[in-house]
Structure formats: structure tokens, C-alpha cells
Amino acid sequence: MNAPIPSSNALKPASDRHSTHVVRNQAAMPTGFNAFDDDVVLKAAIEREAPWAASRCSAIGKLAGDDAVQELARQANRNAPELKTHDRFGNRIDWVELHPAWHELMSLAWKHEVPTLSWTSKEKQPHFARAVLSYLWNQVEQGTGCPTGMAYASYAGFRHEPALKIWAEKSLGTVYENSRREVADKPSVVIGYAMTEKQGGSDLRETQTTAVFSHTADYHGATAHWYELTGHKWFCSVPQSDGFFTLAKVDGGVTCFFLPRTLPDGSHNRFFIQRLKDKAGNRSNASSEVEYSGTLAIRVGEEGAGLREILSHSHLTRLDFAVGSAGLMRQALTLALNHATTRNGFGSSLARRPMMANVLADMAVEVEAATLMALRIARATDHIDTDPQEKAFARVTTPMAKYFNCSRVVAVANEALQCHGGNGFVEDGPMARLYREAPLNSVWEGTANMMCMDVRRAMLKDASCRDALFAELADVRGQDTRFDAYVAAMGPLLDAMLQDEFLARPASEAIARSLQGAELLRHSTPEVIDVFMKTRLGGSMNSWGAMFGSLGPGVTQAQADIIVERAQVKR
């Protein structure tokens, strides 16, 4: 039987079979911008406080929007670190292999002075400038933000310990090298911290690792007191580092030590990596459990003074987490803005839809407030050694900012992912990575409860901390009645918190919102200030809901559009 002749309508050119493959109405690639030059909030902050650093910030801002660099970030997170306990001949090596993209990113971070600028610059406000670099680097790739932050904090431990003079010098290097060479032979070093243990967690007083004096010897021209350590550490980040600050008990007293991975004779220290942590996020960065067994380490400070010694570093790591989380918020907002402004739906760009405008403006206000707060504390850090009021202010606000920003970033990342819809929940783009990364800083270097406990402890131990906080708010009182009322109500709350630890979290949040409000009054626009005051500090009519996009009836879409335009980095 002859087959029927198809009608002319059924005859289609072969090319038409693929007409549905033409991609239409997808968002533009989230690249091709400068995360510093195009960020009006960040650029204005540097112009106020550290204009000398603008070119450095611009260079990193360009990396954050560079397609090739973002591909490095993707590769580093898609190819997890691999533990190598032994070499092919059976020798114990305890090493971690990382994807080449990780090392390229590390080289870029060191080259651009992300770990070092605060210690090497002779210009004003170097900690502030370095905080902006870290804020920007956390928009490049967050996993490498861990070693940059630890290297930043480590210099505070090295510079006051004569035995570690060579480490202080090498920690300021700008040429990254991934090797196990001895410290004297390296252009720079990577530093890790190994503090927490299985039974203690954040309570470092429960340290069970022990140390026994071994010998005193010359160490690169300085006298070093060496001890043998025995014990386990539950979290050790970047275990392939050149050296680690760690804690161990000497005759019952918690003492600080520095543990080089490679000893002066070139042999490898007894540093046994038990396993790598299989983390929910932060996939590019290796975290591990380690064992000490006859491991040699140099005592830092006096025996029994380890917690006080480590606190001299923790202010800097906490600051870096507050800054880094603000940077992650900014990247999430940038991605959401890019998606919503370049993808259409329901007859207009998504960003022009009323509810989406509400969401984006709400997020933009939150990110600007978080950014200004973190940078204000960075500025205080520049004056800790010279200004008692700034020292007291930093003492109480650093744990507060670490608590608040590291908690809020989770909500921002969630909302930014929702702006993308399903496209945000796949690994082809960066949003899924940011979503998984967002909770990390809240549990690293002390959880939210630990930070709020420290806010309370600071005020209990030193009344000048409370005084410094209210002095910070005094010069903007009278500019906005909503702000004035909020600050007035905060005083009794802080008094109640000092009597009852139960109130430490709401009190810490009140401090955050009051400081954010003050910084916005000083540095933001009328639209942003008004929305912040109405929603974060406002009355019942304009009270803010639990979710982003719940700006109340006192906020118009015209206000929201102005705020969204202010937040854009890609126009």
C-alpha cells in the first residue's frame, strides 16, 4: 500500500524543528559590572574614610563582576578538596589537594592584599579599607574568604610574640605559594586556627588537649619555648595551612600555642588529619578534624593565659565575619536585581511589578544598613589602641554585628533565591552556592547565643561600653523622632538585659537597629532613611512583617523604585 501524501501544512523545513530551542526572556548574565565602582554606598564610604584605597577596591570590584573569575569560583566549589593521608609509597603526608581554581583565587586574594592591607598601609583607616576589600572579596568567592580572614587576624597574634617574628614578617607577604616549604623559604604563609573540641564546642575552657614542655631553642633568631601536644580538634579550617594557632592545657591552665606544619629541619610536624568535614556549604574550603600526638608547638604568651591571648585575635575574626556576611548579602542582592531587571513577566520587567519592587527595595535597605554598620565598627577598630571610647564601642558592637549580620544574611539569601525562582535553585548559577554558604558565618567563631552573651558580658564588665554606645547615637538624636523614640526605649531594655541573660538577643538586635539607623541618618538618602525608620523602627500602621516585601502602607512604590535604582550595580 502506498503511504498517504502529507499535506503541505505538514511539510516543515528541518530548521523549524528547533525553533523552540531559541532562548528568549532569560535574565542577562550577572557579570560585566564593578562591585565597587558601581556601588554608591561602598564608594561613598571609601571616599569619606580612606580615599587612598579606592583604586585597590576598584580592582577587586572588577574581579567580582568578571565572568572568568566567577567561573573560577564555580569550579572551586564544584570540585571538593580531597584528603591525602599517604603518598603512593605509604608515607604519611596528611595533605589536602584542592582544585587549581582554588589556588588561582588564593593568588588573586593575596595579590590584592585582602589579608594584609590593614597591617602594611601607613595611610589613615587601614582596617576600614581592608574591611572594604574583604566585603568585595566575599562577592568573588566565600570559601577563600576563610583563609584571608584568618591570615588577617593572625598578625595580631604574631606581632606581640618575639618567638614568632618570622611568621609576622611572612604573614604580610602578597605572593601566595601552595607548598610545604619551611617558613623561612616562603614568600608568604597561610594561617589556620584549630580551637574547638568535641566535648566543648564554643566553650574553650573545656579544652582537653594537653601540652608538656619539651625544650627551649633558637628559632630563626628568636628564643622559642617548644611543647609537645596531645589531643584532638573537632574543627580545623584550611588544614593545609603553613601553621596554626591552637589551645592546650598546661597543668590545667588553657594556653595558646602556634603549631608550624613544617619544622626548622624541614621535617613535617606530627599533625594528623582524621577526616575532612562534609559541609553543607563552603565547599571549596577544606575543614577537618585533626589529632596531635607528640606534636611540637611554640608557646604564645604565658602559660594559662590562652583565652586572653586568643581574644586579641577574635575581635578581628568576628569583625571579618560581620563584614563578609554583609558582602554576601550584597552579592545576593546584586544577583536578584540583575535577574529581576533583565527578565520580563506579566507585561513588564519583573523589577517593575509592584510586589517585586517591594521585595527588592526592602532587601536593598537591609543590605545598606548591614554594610554601614559593619564598616562603622571597622573604623572603630582603627582607633582601638588610641581612643578609649572607640575601644569600648568596638568591644560591645563587634559581637553584636557578628550576631546580627551573620543571622540576617540567611534571610537575604533566601529572598534573593526566590527572586530567581527555579533558576536560582540549580548549580549552573551562583545563587544556589550563596544560599548554601549563607548560614556558615553564624556558626563559625561563635554562634548567635555566644555573641549575644559576649555583648552582655562586655557591658557587665565595663560600664564604658554602654556609655560609648549611647555617645555614638547622641549626635544624630533630634533628626528623626522615630529614631529618638527607639533609642529612648532601648535604654531600659539594656538595663533589663544586664539583670537577665534571657533578654540578651532582643537587646543585641536593638543595638544593631539603633546603630544602623544612626549610620543611615549620617550617610544615606531620605528615601532609604524613611523606609528604614517606618519599617525597622516604625509604629503599628507601618510595622514591618517577618518577610521581605512587607513594607507597609506608609511606603509607596515610587519610594521603592528610587531605592532599587540606588542599589543597582549594572545599569
GROMACS .gro file of C-alpha atoms in nm, residues 52-219:
model
  168
   52TRP     CA    1   4.369   5.638   4.911
   53ALA     CA    2   4.232   5.283   4.884
   54ALA     CA    3   3.983   5.349   4.603
   55SER     CA    4   4.198   5.201   4.325
   56ARG     CA    5   4.259   4.883   4.527
   57CYS     CA    6   3.887   4.848   4.592
   58SER     CA    7   3.807   4.906   4.227
   59ALA     CA    8   4.048   4.630   4.123
   60ILE     CA    9   3.872   4.373   4.341
   61GLY     CA   10   3.531   4.510   4.245
   62LYS     CA   11   3.617   4.431   3.884
   63LEU     CA   12   3.702   4.071   3.979
   64ALA     CA   13   3.360   4.026   4.141
   65GLY     CA   14   3.192   4.108   3.811
   66ASP     CA   15   3.436   3.925   3.587
   67ASP     CA   16   3.299   3.619   3.407
   68ALA     CA   17   3.631   3.431   3.412
   69VAL     CA   18   3.681   3.487   3.785
   70GLN     CA   19   3.326   3.378   3.861
   71GLU     CA   20   3.398   3.063   3.662
   72LEU     CA   21   3.694   3.001   3.895
   73ALA     CA   22   3.457   3.034   4.189
   74ARG     CA   23   3.218   2.784   4.033
   75GLN     CA   24   3.496   2.534   3.963
   76ALA     CA   25   3.646   2.566   4.310
   77ASN     CA   26   3.310   2.487   4.468
   78ARG     CA   27   3.218   2.206   4.230
   79ASN     CA   28   3.547   2.022   4.288
   80ALA     CA   29   3.574   1.950   4.658
   81PRO     CA   30   3.906   1.927   4.845
   82GLU     CA   31   4.048   1.576   4.873
   83LEU     CA   32   4.236   1.439   5.173
   84LYS     CA   33   4.562   1.255   5.101
   85THR     CA   34   4.673   1.080   5.418
   86HIS     CA   35   4.959   0.890   5.249
   87ASP     CA   36   5.172   0.919   4.940
   88ARG     CA   37   5.199   0.636   4.685
   89PHE     CA   38   5.488   0.479   4.877
   90GLY     CA   39   5.292   0.458   5.202
   91ASN     CA   40   5.446   0.758   5.376
   92ARG     CA   41   5.209   0.956   5.596
   93ILE     CA   42   5.171   1.304   5.442
   94ASP     CA   43   4.839   1.445   5.579
   95TRP     CA   44   4.786   1.682   5.290
   96VAL     CA   45   4.483   1.826   5.113
   97GLU     CA   46   4.460   1.855   4.737
   98LEU     CA   47   4.247   2.139   4.605
   99HIS     CA   48   4.132   2.225   4.255
  100PRO     CA   49   4.361   2.461   4.059
  101ALA     CA   50   4.080   2.719   4.065
  102TRP     CA   51   4.117   2.743   4.444
  103HIS     CA   52   4.485   2.826   4.412
  104GLU     CA   53   4.416   3.084   4.142
  105LEU     CA   54   4.163   3.254   4.367
  106MET     CA   55   4.403   3.245   4.662
  107SER     CA   56   4.674   3.401   4.447
  108LEU     CA   57   4.436   3.680   4.349
  109ALA     CA   58   4.336   3.744   4.710
  110TRP     CA   59   4.697   3.764   4.828
  111LYS     CA   60   4.800   3.976   4.531
  112HIS     CA   61   4.523   4.225   4.605
  113GLU     CA   62   4.620   4.248   4.977
  114VAL     CA   63   4.293   4.116   5.117
  115PRO     CA   64   4.467   3.959   5.423
  116THR     CA   65   4.737   4.221   5.471
  117LEU     CA   66   4.639   4.579   5.386
  118SER     CA   67   4.540   4.677   5.741
  119TRP     CA   68   4.891   4.592   5.866
  120THR     CA   69   5.104   4.718   5.578
  121SER     CA   70   4.947   5.052   5.489
  122LYS     CA   71   5.072   5.372   5.652
  123GLU     CA   72   4.760   5.563   5.541
  124LYS     CA   73   4.466   5.651   5.764
  125GLN     CA   74   4.192   5.399   5.839
  126PRO     CA   75   4.371   5.084   5.713
  127HIS     CA   76   4.133   4.845   5.892
  128PHE     CA   77   3.839   5.026   5.733
  129ALA     CA   78   3.999   5.000   5.388
  130ARG     CA   79   4.081   4.634   5.441
  131ALA     CA   80   3.721   4.569   5.551
  132VAL     CA   81   3.601   4.703   5.217
  133LEU     CA   82   3.845   4.469   5.039
  134SER     CA   83   3.705   4.178   5.240
  135TYR     CA   84   3.347   4.288   5.168
  136LEU     CA   85   3.429   4.282   4.798
  137TRP     CA   86   3.627   3.958   4.813
  138ASN     CA   87   3.326   3.787   4.967
  139GLN     CA   88   3.147   3.871   4.642
  140VAL     CA   89   3.425   3.697   4.449
  141GLU     CA   90   3.426   3.366   4.641
  142GLN     CA   91   3.342   3.296   5.003
  143GLY     CA   92   3.546   2.979   5.068
  144THR     CA   93   3.874   3.163   5.018
  145GLY     CA   94   3.736   3.433   5.247
  146CYS     CA   95   3.810   3.199   5.538
  147PRO     CA   96   4.190   3.187   5.495
  148THR     CA   97   4.204   3.557   5.409
  149GLY     CA   98   4.022   3.639   5.734
  150MET     CA   99   4.239   3.408   5.943
  151ALA     CA  100   4.555   3.550   5.791
  152TYR     CA  101   4.427   3.900   5.870
  153ALA     CA  102   4.365   3.814   6.236
  154SER     CA  103   4.682   3.611   6.282
  155TYR     CA  104   4.915   3.909   6.259
  156ALA     CA  105   4.767   4.036   6.585
  157GLY     CA  106   4.897   3.717   6.749
  158PHE     CA  107   5.235   3.718   6.581
  159ARG     CA  108   5.337   4.078   6.638
  160HIS     CA  109   5.341   4.057   7.018
  161GLU     CA  110   5.526   3.724   7.041
  162PRO     CA  111   5.903   3.762   6.981
  163ALA     CA  112   5.944   3.392   6.903
  164LEU     CA  113   5.715   3.431   6.603
  165LYS     CA  114   5.882   3.731   6.444
  166ILE     CA  115   5.949   3.544   6.121
  167TRP     CA  116   5.582   3.445   6.097
  168ALA     CA  117   5.479   3.807   6.147
  169GLU     CA  118   5.701   3.905   5.855
  170LYS     CA  119   5.581   3.625   5.626
  171SER     CA  120   5.215   3.681   5.711
  172LEU     CA  121   5.241   4.017   5.534
  173GLY     CA  122   5.355   3.865   5.204
  174THR     CA  123   5.146   3.914   4.891
  175VAL     CA  124   5.265   3.619   4.681
  176TYR     CA  125   5.065   3.305   4.756
  177GLU     CA  126   5.252   2.975   4.747
  178ASN     CA  127   5.095   2.632   4.795
  179SER     CA  128   5.381   2.422   4.930
  180ARG     CA  129   5.516   2.261   5.247
  181ARG     CA  130   5.840   2.454   5.248
  182GLU     CA  131   5.968   2.581   5.581
  183VAL     CA  132   5.857   2.933   5.674
  184ALA     CA  133   6.197   3.092   5.605
  185ASP     CA  134   6.182   2.975   5.242
  186LYS     CA  135   5.832   3.101   5.162
  187PRO     CA  136   5.727   3.443   5.026
  188SER     CA  137   5.410   3.436   5.238
  189VAL     CA  138   5.218   3.200   5.464
  190VAL     CA  139   4.863   3.076   5.509
  191ILE     CA  140   4.745   3.052   5.870
  192GLY     CA  141   4.475   2.836   6.028
  193TYR     CA  142   4.306   2.808   6.366
  194ALA     CA  143   4.229   2.484   6.549
  195MET     CA  144   4.041   2.560   6.870
  196THR     CA  145   3.716   2.372   6.923
  197GLU     CA  146   3.692   2.019   7.053
  198LYS     CA  147   3.420   1.755   7.054
  199GLN     CA  148   3.318   1.796   7.415
  200GLY     CA  149   3.348   2.175   7.440
  201GLY     CA  150   3.240   2.346   7.119
  202SER     CA  151   3.238   2.720   7.182
  203ASP     CA  152   3.331   2.676   7.548
  204LEU     CA  153   3.709   2.679   7.508
  205ARG     CA  154   3.754   2.635   7.883
  206GLU     CA  155   3.664   2.270   7.822
  207THR     CA  156   3.978   2.215   7.613
  208GLN     CA  157   4.110   1.864   7.680
  209THR     CA  158   4.423   1.876   7.465
  210THR     CA  159   4.733   1.876   7.687
  211ALA     CA  160   5.080   2.021   7.644
  212VAL     CA  161   5.408   1.926   7.811
  213PHE     CA  162   5.722   2.138   7.795
  214SER     CA  163   5.980   1.993   7.557
  215HIS     CA  164   6.273   2.234   7.514
  216THR     CA  165   6.383   2.590   7.450
  217ALA     CA  166   6.574   2.664   7.132
  218ASP     CA  167   6.671   2.935   6.888
  219TYR     CA  168   6.405   2.976   6.620
   0.00000   0.00000   0.00000
